[in-house]
Amino acid sequence: MDVITIQSEAFQELKSSLESINNRLSGKEKEPKEKWLDNQEFMQLMKISKRTSQSYRDNGIISFSQVGAKIYFKLSDVEELLKAHYNKAFKKK
């Protein structure tokens, strides 16, 4: 049997990497904080036109972020928009 020696720092780094892999495999690692959609993904998801998307932004219906000419929406904001316009089913008599 061979004996292998490594520095304490290298051991801690290796241990940390193995714990990280183990957490990912066991589902313990946190999900990404926020999912962002670009304008094209938003339009496809909502099945709306480019003009309707612009109208939603102009009228403050949904929050957005703009980097250069690119528009982004938080998925959580899209979900909130849908929840705000949710109509509960009712039974007619």
mmCIF file of N, CA, C and O in Angstrom:
data_model
loop_
_atom_site.group_PDB
_atom_site.id
_atom_site.type_symbol
_atom_site.label_atom_id
_atom_site.label_comp_id
_atom_site.label_asym_id
_atom_site.label_seq_id
_atom_site.Cartn_x
_atom_site.Cartn_y
_atom_site.Cartn_z
ATOM 1 N N MET A 1 0.848 -1.169 0.000
ATOM 2 C CA MET A 1 0.000 0.000 0.000
ATOM 3 C C MET A 1 0.896 1.236 0.000
ATOM 4 O O MET A 1 1.855 1.311 0.746
ATOM 5 N N ASP A 2 0.522 2.225 -0.842
ATOM 6 C CA ASP A 2 1.268 3.473 -0.925
ATOM 7 C C ASP A 2 0.660 4.508 0.007
ATOM 8 O O ASP A 2 -0.558 4.557 0.198
ATOM 9 N N VAL A 3 1.490 5.354 0.552
ATOM 10 C CA VAL A 3 1.032 6.460 1.389
ATOM 11 C C VAL A 3 1.201 7.738 0.583
ATOM 12 O O VAL A 3 2.277 8.015 0.047
ATOM 13 N N ILE A 4 0.113 8.492 0.494
ATOM 14 C CA ILE A 4 0.130 9.741 -0.261
ATOM 15 C C ILE A 4 -0.057 10.879 0.725
ATOM 16 O O ILE A 4 -0.983 10.868 1.539
ATOM 17 N N THR A 5 0.782 11.879 0.647
ATOM 18 C CA THR A 5 0.651 13.045 1.523
ATOM 19 C C THR A 5 0.346 14.264 0.673
ATOM 20 O O THR A 5 0.879 14.427 -0.430
ATOM 21 N N ILE A 6 -0.550 15.096 1.188
ATOM 22 C CA ILE A 6 -0.869 16.360 0.505
ATOM 23 C C ILE A 6 -0.937 17.470 1.546
ATOM 24 O O ILE A 6 -1.116 17.212 2.740
ATOM 25 N N GLN A 7 -0.828 18.685 1.085
ATOM 26 C CA GLN A 7 -0.891 19.828 1.985
ATOM 27 C C GLN A 7 -2.307 19.977 2.525
ATOM 28 O O GLN A 7 -3.287 19.573 1.895
ATOM 29 N N SER A 8 -2.417 20.578 3.682
ATOM 30 C CA SER A 8 -3.708 20.779 4.338
ATOM 31 C C SER A 8 -4.664 21.575 3.452
ATOM 32 O O SER A 8 -5.844 21.250 3.352
ATOM 33 N N GLU A 9 -4.148 22.623 2.794
ATOM 34 C CA GLU A 9 -4.990 23.451 1.906
ATOM 35 C C GLU A 9 -5.577 22.608 0.779
ATOM 36 O O GLU A 9 -6.762 22.715 0.464
ATOM 37 N N ALA A 10 -4.761 21.778 0.171
ATOM 38 C CA ALA A 10 -5.215 20.931 -0.927
ATOM 39 C C ALA A 10 -6.257 19.939 -0.432
ATOM 40 O O ALA A 10 -7.249 19.675 -1.115
ATOM 41 N N PHE A 11 -6.048 19.400 0.759
ATOM 42 C CA PHE A 11 -7.007 18.469 1.331
ATOM 43 C C PHE A 11 -8.350 19.156 1.569
ATOM 44 O O PHE A 11 -9.410 18.616 1.227
ATOM 45 N N GLN A 12 -8.328 20.349 2.144
ATOM 46 C CA GLN A 12 -9.562 21.084 2.415
ATOM 47 C C GLN A 12 -10.287 21.430 1.116
ATOM 48 O O GLN A 12 -11.514 21.358 1.032
ATOM 49 N N GLU A 13 -9.521 21.790 0.089
ATOM 50 C CA GLU A 13 -10.116 22.109 -1.217
ATOM 51 C C GLU A 13 -10.781 20.872 -1.825
ATOM 52 O O GLU A 13 -11.894 20.930 -2.340
ATOM 53 N N LEU A 14 -10.087 19.741 -1.731
ATOM 54 C CA LEU A 14 -10.627 18.485 -2.238
ATOM 55 C C LEU A 14 -11.879 18.083 -1.467
ATOM 56 O O LEU A 14 -12.892 17.689 -2.054
ATOM 57 N N LYS A 15 -11.824 18.226 -0.158
ATOM 58 C CA LYS A 15 -12.975 17.903 0.690
ATOM 59 C C LYS A 15 -14.170 18.784 0.334
ATOM 60 O O LYS A 15 -15.302 18.308 0.202
ATOM 61 N N SER A 16 -13.927 20.071 0.150
ATOM 62 C CA SER A 16 -14.983 21.009 -0.206
ATOM 63 C C SER A 16 -15.606 20.647 -1.557
ATOM 64 O O SER A 16 -16.830 20.694 -1.729
ATOM 65 N N SER A 17 -14.767 20.298 -2.519
ATOM 66 C CA SER A 17 -15.266 19.915 -3.844
ATOM 67 C C SER A 17 -16.134 18.666 -3.765
ATOM 68 O O SER A 17 -17.195 18.596 -4.389
ATOM 69 N N LEU A 18 -15.695 17.695 -2.990
ATOM 70 C CA LEU A 18 -16.478 16.470 -2.843
ATOM 71 C C LEU A 18 -17.806 16.738 -2.143
ATOM 72 O O LEU A 18 -18.837 16.174 -2.524
ATOM 73 N N GLU A 19 -17.814 17.607 -1.131
ATOM 74 C CA GLU A 19 -19.066 17.959 -0.451
ATOM 75 C C GLU A 19 -20.015 18.672 -1.396
ATOM 76 O O GLU A 19 -21.222 18.427 -1.394
ATOM 77 N N SER A 20 -19.468 19.541 -2.232
ATOM 78 C CA SER A 20 -20.288 20.263 -3.207
ATOM 79 C C SER A 20 -20.932 19.297 -4.202
ATOM 80 O O SER A 20 -22.120 19.398 -4.503
ATOM 81 N N ILE A 21 -20.152 18.359 -4.700
ATOM 82 C CA ILE A 21 -20.683 17.361 -5.630
ATOM 83 C C ILE A 21 -21.753 16.519 -4.944
ATOM 84 O O ILE A 21 -22.816 16.262 -5.507
ATOM 85 N N ASN A 22 -21.484 16.119 -3.718
ATOM 86 C CA ASN A 22 -22.443 15.325 -2.955
ATOM 87 C C ASN A 22 -23.754 16.092 -2.743
ATOM 88 O O ASN A 22 -24.845 15.537 -2.876
ATOM 89 N N ASN A 23 -23.656 17.377 -2.429
ATOM 90 C CA ASN A 23 -24.854 18.202 -2.219
ATOM 91 C C ASN A 23 -25.662 18.331 -3.503
ATOM 92 O O ASN A 23 -26.887 18.284 -3.488
ATOM 93 N N ARG A 24 -24.971 18.498 -4.632
ATOM 94 C CA ARG A 24 -25.677 18.592 -5.909
ATOM 95 C C ARG A 24 -26.399 17.300 -6.241
ATOM 96 O O ARG A 24 -27.532 17.306 -6.692
ATOM 97 N N LEU A 25 -25.724 16.200 -5.996
ATOM 98 C CA LEU A 25 -26.325 14.903 -6.306
ATOM 99 C C LEU A 25 -27.488 14.581 -5.377
ATOM 100 O O LEU A 25 -28.442 13.924 -5.768
ATOM 101 N N SER A 26 -27.426 15.060 -4.153
ATOM 102 C CA SER A 26 -28.495 14.764 -3.196
ATOM 103 C C SER A 26 -29.584 15.831 -3.202
ATOM 104 O O SER A 26 -30.546 15.735 -2.459
ATOM 105 N N GLY A 27 -29.435 16.868 -4.032
ATOM 106 C CA GLY A 27 -30.466 17.899 -4.147
ATOM 107 C C GLY A 27 -30.439 18.919 -3.032
ATOM 108 O O GLY A 27 -31.375 19.686 -2.870
ATOM 109 N N LYS A 28 -29.375 18.966 -2.248
ATOM 110 C CA LYS A 28 -29.301 19.900 -1.121
ATOM 111 C C LYS A 28 -28.820 21.281 -1.541
ATOM 112 O O LYS A 28 -28.981 22.233 -0.808
ATOM 113 N N GLU A 29 -28.202 21.370 -2.710
ATOM 114 C CA GLU A 29 -27.685 22.657 -3.147
ATOM 115 C C GLU A 29 -28.843 23.552 -3.566
ATOM 116 O O GLU A 29 -29.800 23.108 -4.185
ATOM 117 N N LYS A 30 -28.742 24.813 -3.246
ATOM 118 C CA LYS A 30 -29.806 25.762 -3.564
ATOM 119 C C LYS A 30 -29.945 25.941 -5.066
ATOM 120 O O LYS A 30 -28.978 25.874 -5.811
ATOM 121 N N GLU A 31 -31.180 26.185 -5.492
ATOM 122 C CA GLU A 31 -31.453 26.484 -6.896
ATOM 123 C C GLU A 31 -30.912 27.880 -7.204
ATOM 124 O O GLU A 31 -30.708 28.689 -6.306
ATOM 125 N N PRO A 32 -30.703 28.188 -8.471
ATOM 126 C CA PRO A 32 -30.279 29.548 -8.818
ATOM 127 C C PRO A 32 -31.274 30.566 -8.249
ATOM 128 O O PRO A 32 -32.474 30.290 -8.185
ATOM 129 N N LYS A 33 -30.777 31.705 -7.827
ATOM 130 C CA LYS A 33 -31.614 32.702 -7.163
ATOM 131 C C LYS A 33 -32.774 33.175 -8.030
ATOM 132 O O LYS A 33 -33.886 33.279 -7.569
ATOM 133 N N GLU A 34 -32.496 33.479 -9.274
ATOM 134 C CA GLU A 34 -33.544 34.047 -10.119
ATOM 135 C C GLU A 34 -33.318 33.637 -11.566
ATOM 136 O O GLU A 34 -32.194 33.632 -12.043
ATOM 137 N N LYS A 35 -34.395 33.314 -12.242
ATOM 138 C CA LYS A 35 -34.353 32.981 -13.664
ATOM 139 C C LYS A 35 -34.794 34.216 -14.434
ATOM 140 O O LYS A 35 -35.800 34.847 -14.082
ATOM 141 N N TRP A 36 -34.047 34.582 -15.443
ATOM 142 C CA TRP A 36 -34.364 35.743 -16.273
ATOM 143 C C TRP A 36 -34.759 35.283 -17.671
ATOM 144 O O TRP A 36 -34.188 34.345 -18.217
ATOM 145 N N LEU A 37 -35.738 35.967 -18.244
ATOM 146 C CA LEU A 37 -36.181 35.710 -19.613
ATOM 147 C C LEU A 37 -35.848 36.930 -20.459
ATOM 148 O O LEU A 37 -36.059 38.061 -20.008
ATOM 149 N N ASP A 38 -35.385 36.720 -21.679
ATOM 150 C CA ASP A 38 -35.230 37.875 -22.557
ATOM 151 C C ASP A 38 -36.595 38.185 -23.185
ATOM 152 O O ASP A 38 -37.564 37.453 -22.977
ATOM 153 N N ASN A 39 -36.678 39.267 -23.921
ATOM 154 C CA ASN A 39 -37.964 39.704 -24.465
ATOM 155 C C ASN A 39 -38.581 38.651 -25.372
ATOM 156 O O ASN A 39 -39.789 38.413 -25.334
ATOM 157 N N GLN A 40 -37.751 37.985 -26.172
ATOM 158 C CA GLN A 40 -38.258 36.952 -27.090
ATOM 159 C C GLN A 40 -38.877 35.794 -26.312
ATOM 160 O O GLN A 40 -39.965 35.317 -26.641
ATOM 161 N N GLU A 41 -38.195 35.338 -25.250
ATOM 162 C CA GLU A 41 -38.724 34.247 -24.431
ATOM 163 C C GLU A 41 -40.020 34.664 -23.739
ATOM 164 O O GLU A 41 -40.964 33.888 -23.644
ATOM 165 N N PHE A 42 -40.052 35.918 -23.266
ATOM 166 C CA PHE A 42 -41.247 36.458 -22.614
ATOM 167 C C PHE A 42 -42.427 36.467 -23.577
ATOM 168 O O PHE A 42 -43.526 36.021 -23.249
ATOM 169 N N MET A 43 -42.201 36.949 -24.799
ATOM 170 C CA MET A 43 -43.272 37.014 -25.800
ATOM 171 C C MET A 43 -43.781 35.619 -26.155
ATOM 172 O O MET A 43 -44.989 35.416 -26.285
ATOM 173 N N GLN A 44 -42.874 34.658 -26.298
ATOM 174 C CA GLN A 44 -43.277 33.297 -26.616
ATOM 175 C C GLN A 44 -44.045 32.662 -25.469
ATOM 176 O O GLN A 44 -45.055 31.991 -25.684
ATOM 177 N N LEU A 45 -43.574 32.882 -24.248
ATOM 178 C CA LEU A 45 -44.232 32.317 -23.077
ATOM 179 C C LEU A 45 -45.650 32.863 -22.925
ATOM 180 O O LEU A 45 -46.591 32.119 -22.670
ATOM 181 N N MET A 46 -45.802 34.163 -23.094
ATOM 182 C CA MET A 46 -47.097 34.820 -22.904
ATOM 183 C C MET A 46 -47.955 34.795 -24.171
ATOM 184 O O MET A 46 -49.120 35.170 -24.127
ATOM 185 N N LYS A 47 -47.346 34.394 -25.286
ATOM 186 C CA LYS A 47 -48.041 34.389 -26.582
ATOM 187 C C LYS A 47 -48.583 35.782 -26.927
ATOM 188 O O LYS A 47 -49.759 35.974 -27.205
ATOM 189 N N ILE A 48 -47.668 36.757 -26.839
ATOM 190 C CA ILE A 48 -48.013 38.150 -27.142
ATOM 191 C C ILE A 48 -47.052 38.681 -28.205
ATOM 192 O O ILE A 48 -46.006 38.096 -28.461
ATOM 193 N N SER A 49 -47.435 39.808 -28.795
ATOM 194 C CA SER A 49 -46.607 40.430 -29.825
ATOM 195 C C SER A 49 -45.547 41.328 -29.187
ATOM 196 O O SER A 49 -45.591 41.630 -27.995
ATOM 197 N N LYS A 50 -44.619 41.772 -30.020
ATOM 198 C CA LYS A 50 -43.570 42.685 -29.572
ATOM 199 C C LYS A 50 -44.196 43.996 -29.086
ATOM 200 O O LYS A 50 -43.768 44.576 -28.090
ATOM 201 N N ARG A 51 -45.210 44.452 -29.780
ATOM 202 C CA ARG A 51 -45.893 45.697 -29.410
ATOM 203 C C ARG A 51 -46.601 45.562 -28.066
ATOM 204 O O ARG A 51 -46.588 46.488 -27.256
ATOM 205 N N THR A 52 -47.225 44.418 -27.797
ATOM 206 C CA THR A 52 -47.898 44.198 -26.520
ATOM 207 C C THR A 52 -46.876 44.166 -25.390
ATOM 208 O O THR A 52 -47.091 44.742 -24.324
ATOM 209 N N SER A 53 -45.737 43.541 -25.635
ATOM 210 C CA SER A 53 -44.663 43.517 -24.644
ATOM 211 C C SER A 53 -44.205 44.941 -24.335
ATOM 212 O O SER A 53 -44.021 45.308 -23.171
ATOM 213 N N GLN A 54 -44.041 45.750 -25.362
ATOM 214 C CA GLN A 54 -43.651 47.152 -25.185
ATOM 215 C C GLN A 54 -44.713 47.902 -24.382
ATOM 216 O O GLN A 54 -44.400 48.677 -23.489
ATOM 217 N N SER A 55 -45.970 47.654 -24.677
ATOM 218 C CA SER A 55 -47.077 48.293 -23.966
ATOM 219 C C SER A 55 -47.071 47.916 -22.485
ATOM 220 O O SER A 55 -47.291 48.767 -21.623
ATOM 221 N N TYR A 56 -46.823 46.639 -22.173
ATOM 222 C CA TYR A 56 -46.739 46.197 -20.780
ATOM 223 C C TYR A 56 -45.638 46.962 -20.040
ATOM 224 O O TYR A 56 -45.814 47.369 -18.892
ATOM 225 N N ARG A 57 -44.497 47.162 -20.707
ATOM 226 C CA ARG A 57 -43.391 47.901 -20.079
ATOM 227 C C ARG A 57 -43.741 49.377 -19.928
ATOM 228 O O ARG A 57 -43.541 49.966 -18.862
ATOM 229 N N ASP A 58 -44.282 49.976 -20.991
ATOM 230 C CA ASP A 58 -44.614 51.407 -20.966
ATOM 231 C C ASP A 58 -45.656 51.745 -19.907
ATOM 232 O O ASP A 58 -45.605 52.804 -19.287
ATOM 233 N N ASN A 59 -46.622 50.848 -19.697
ATOM 234 C CA ASN A 59 -47.709 51.098 -18.751
ATOM 235 C C ASN A 59 -47.417 50.571 -17.350
ATOM 236 O O ASN A 59 -48.284 50.603 -16.480
ATOM 237 N N GLY A 60 -46.209 50.081 -17.130
ATOM 238 C CA GLY A 60 -45.818 49.611 -15.805
ATOM 239 C C GLY A 60 -46.523 48.338 -15.380
ATOM 240 O O GLY A 60 -46.651 48.063 -14.186
ATOM 241 N N ILE A 61 -46.971 47.549 -16.328
ATOM 242 C CA ILE A 61 -47.672 46.301 -16.017
ATOM 243 C C ILE A 61 -46.691 45.249 -15.524
ATOM 244 O O ILE A 61 -47.011 44.443 -14.660
ATOM 245 N N ILE A 62 -45.465 45.288 -16.067
ATOM 246 C CA ILE A 62 -44.433 44.344 -15.631
ATOM 247 C C ILE A 62 -43.092 45.060 -15.536
ATOM 248 O O ILE A 62 -42.785 45.933 -16.351
ATOM 249 N N SER A 63 -42.336 44.693 -14.526
ATOM 250 C CA SER A 63 -40.994 45.259 -14.349
ATOM 251 C C SER A 63 -40.038 44.600 -15.328
ATOM 252 O O SER A 63 -40.261 43.460 -15.757
ATOM 253 N N PHE A 64 -38.972 45.305 -15.673
ATOM 254 C CA PHE A 64 -38.004 44.766 -16.616
ATOM 255 C C PHE A 64 -36.642 45.383 -16.370
ATOM 256 O O PHE A 64 -36.510 46.362 -15.642
ATOM 257 N N SER A 65 -35.656 44.780 -16.970
ATOM 258 C CA SER A 65 -34.296 45.289 -16.915
ATOM 259 C C SER A 65 -33.816 45.444 -18.341
ATOM 260 O O SER A 65 -34.134 44.621 -19.195
ATOM 261 N N GLN A 66 -33.071 46.506 -18.600
ATOM 262 C CA GLN A 66 -32.579 46.734 -19.953
ATOM 263 C C GLN A 66 -31.070 46.894 -19.912
ATOM 264 O O GLN A 66 -30.534 47.700 -19.152
ATOM 265 N N VAL A 67 -30.383 46.110 -20.721
ATOM 266 C CA VAL A 67 -28.940 46.210 -20.876
ATOM 267 C C VAL A 67 -28.692 46.489 -22.347
ATOM 268 O O VAL A 67 -28.907 45.616 -23.189
ATOM 269 N N GLY A 68 -28.312 47.711 -22.638
ATOM 270 C CA GLY A 68 -28.184 48.121 -24.039
ATOM 271 C C GLY A 68 -29.558 48.088 -24.677
ATOM 272 O O GLY A 68 -30.510 48.682 -24.172
ATOM 273 N N ALA A 69 -29.684 47.361 -25.763
ATOM 274 C CA ALA A 69 -30.974 47.245 -26.447
ATOM 275 C C ALA A 69 -31.734 45.993 -26.020
ATOM 276 O O ALA A 69 -32.840 45.754 -26.478
ATOM 277 N N LYS A 70 -31.143 45.193 -25.137
ATOM 278 C CA LYS A 70 -31.729 43.913 -24.739
ATOM 279 C C LYS A 70 -32.598 44.096 -23.497
ATOM 280 O O LYS A 70 -32.199 44.734 -22.528
ATOM 281 N N ILE A 71 -33.810 43.526 -23.536
ATOM 282 C CA ILE A 71 -34.780 43.611 -22.449
ATOM 283 C C ILE A 71 -34.863 42.258 -21.754
ATOM 284 O O ILE A 71 -34.910 41.218 -22.415
ATOM 285 N N TYR A 72 -34.906 42.282 -20.409
ATOM 286 C CA TYR A 72 -35.020 41.057 -19.621
ATOM 287 C C TYR A 72 -36.132 41.181 -18.587
ATOM 288 O O TYR A 72 -36.386 42.270 -18.074
ATOM 289 N N PHE A 73 -36.774 40.057 -18.290
ATOM 290 C CA PHE A 73 -37.834 39.995 -17.291
ATOM 291 C C PHE A 73 -37.506 38.895 -16.289
ATOM 292 O O PHE A 73 -37.020 37.832 -16.685
ATOM 293 N N LYS A 74 -37.807 39.129 -15.024
ATOM 294 C CA LYS A 74 -37.667 38.086 -14.025
ATOM 295 C C LYS A 74 -38.846 37.129 -14.189
ATOM 296 O O LYS A 74 -39.984 37.569 -14.335
ATOM 297 N N LEU A 75 -38.566 35.836 -14.148
ATOM 298 C CA LEU A 75 -39.629 34.839 -14.247
ATOM 299 C C LEU A 75 -40.618 35.020 -13.095
ATOM 300 O O LEU A 75 -41.828 34.878 -13.289
ATOM 301 N N SER A 76 -40.123 35.393 -11.922
ATOM 302 C CA SER A 76 -41.011 35.604 -10.776
ATOM 303 C C SER A 76 -41.972 36.767 -11.031
ATOM 304 O O SER A 76 -43.128 36.732 -10.599
ATOM 305 N N ASP A 77 -41.532 37.795 -11.764
ATOM 306 C CA ASP A 77 -42.423 38.919 -12.108
ATOM 307 C C ASP A 77 -43.497 38.473 -13.088
ATOM 308 O O ASP A 77 -44.645 38.917 -13.006
ATOM 309 N N VAL A 78 -43.135 37.596 -14.011
ATOM 310 C CA VAL A 78 -44.120 37.065 -14.966
ATOM 311 C C VAL A 78 -45.165 36.248 -14.207
ATOM 312 O O VAL A 78 -46.373 36.384 -14.443
ATOM 313 N N GLU A 79 -44.707 35.428 -13.265
ATOM 314 C CA GLU A 79 -45.637 34.631 -12.460
ATOM 315 C C GLU A 79 -46.555 35.534 -11.639
ATOM 316 O O GLU A 79 -47.758 35.275 -11.537
ATOM 317 N N GLU A 80 -46.014 36.614 -11.073
ATOM 318 C CA GLU A 80 -46.832 37.559 -10.308
ATOM 319 C C GLU A 80 -47.873 38.228 -11.198
ATOM 320 O O GLU A 80 -49.013 38.439 -10.779
ATOM 321 N N LEU A 81 -47.494 38.570 -12.427
ATOM 322 C CA LEU A 81 -48.434 39.163 -13.378
ATOM 323 C C LEU A 81 -49.595 38.208 -13.630
ATOM 324 O O LEU A 81 -50.764 38.610 -13.612
ATOM 325 N N LEU A 82 -49.276 36.939 -13.830
ATOM 326 C CA LEU A 82 -50.326 35.953 -14.075
ATOM 327 C C LEU A 82 -51.197 35.754 -12.841
ATOM 328 O O LEU A 82 -52.425 35.653 -12.946
ATOM 329 N N LYS A 83 -50.596 35.727 -11.662
ATOM 330 C CA LYS A 83 -51.364 35.568 -10.424
ATOM 331 C C LYS A 83 -52.285 36.766 -10.200
ATOM 332 O O LYS A 83 -53.413 36.608 -9.741
ATOM 333 N N ALA A 84 -51.812 37.957 -10.533
ATOM 334 C CA ALA A 84 -52.608 39.170 -10.338
ATOM 335 C C ALA A 84 -53.846 39.193 -11.231
ATOM 336 O O ALA A 84 -54.843 39.831 -10.913
ATOM 337 N N HIS A 85 -53.768 38.490 -12.354
ATOM 338 C CA HIS A 85 -54.892 38.465 -13.287
ATOM 339 C C HIS A 85 -55.618 37.121 -13.288
ATOM 340 O O HIS A 85 -56.341 36.795 -14.228
ATOM 341 N N TYR A 86 -55.424 36.370 -12.219
ATOM 342 C CA TYR A 86 -56.035 35.050 -12.087
ATOM 343 C C TYR A 86 -57.511 35.186 -11.721
ATOM 344 O O TYR A 86 -57.872 35.944 -10.836
ATOM 345 N N ASN A 87 -58.353 34.476 -12.437
ATOM 346 C CA ASN A 87 -59.787 34.456 -12.145
ATOM 347 C C ASN A 87 -60.164 33.050 -11.699
ATOM 348 O O ASN A 87 -60.010 32.089 -12.451
ATOM 349 N N LYS A 88 -60.660 32.955 -10.493
ATOM 350 C CA LYS A 88 -61.062 31.666 -9.934
ATOM 351 C C LYS A 88 -62.296 31.167 -10.685
ATOM 352 O O LYS A 88 -63.198 31.938 -11.014
ATOM 353 N N ALA A 89 -62.322 29.876 -10.937
ATOM 354 C CA ALA A 89 -63.463 29.272 -11.630
ATOM 355 C C ALA A 89 -64.704 29.373 -10.745
ATOM 356 O O ALA A 89 -64.617 29.313 -9.529
ATOM 357 N N PHE A 90 -65.815 29.576 -11.377
ATOM 358 C CA PHE A 90 -67.076 29.614 -10.621
ATOM 359 C C PHE A 90 -68.110 28.796 -11.386
ATOM 360 O O PHE A 90 -68.016 28.604 -12.585
ATOM 361 N N LYS A 91 -69.053 28.332 -10.653
ATOM 362 C CA LYS A 91 -70.085 27.497 -11.240
ATOM 363 C C LYS A 91 -71.361 28.329 -11.399
ATOM 364 O O LYS A 91 -71.842 28.944 -10.454
ATOM 365 N N LYS A 92 -71.895 28.363 -12.620
ATOM 366 C CA LYS A 92 -73.128 29.073 -12.866
ATOM 367 C C LYS A 92 -74.303 28.208 -12.399
ATOM 368 O O LYS A 92 -74.274 27.005 -12.548
ATOM 369 N N LYS A 93 -75.299 28.851 -11.854
ATOM 370 C CA LYS A 93 -76.481 28.105 -11.385
ATOM 371 C C LYS A 93 -77.551 28.100 -12.431
ATOM 372 O O LYS A 93 -77.689 28.848 -13.284
#
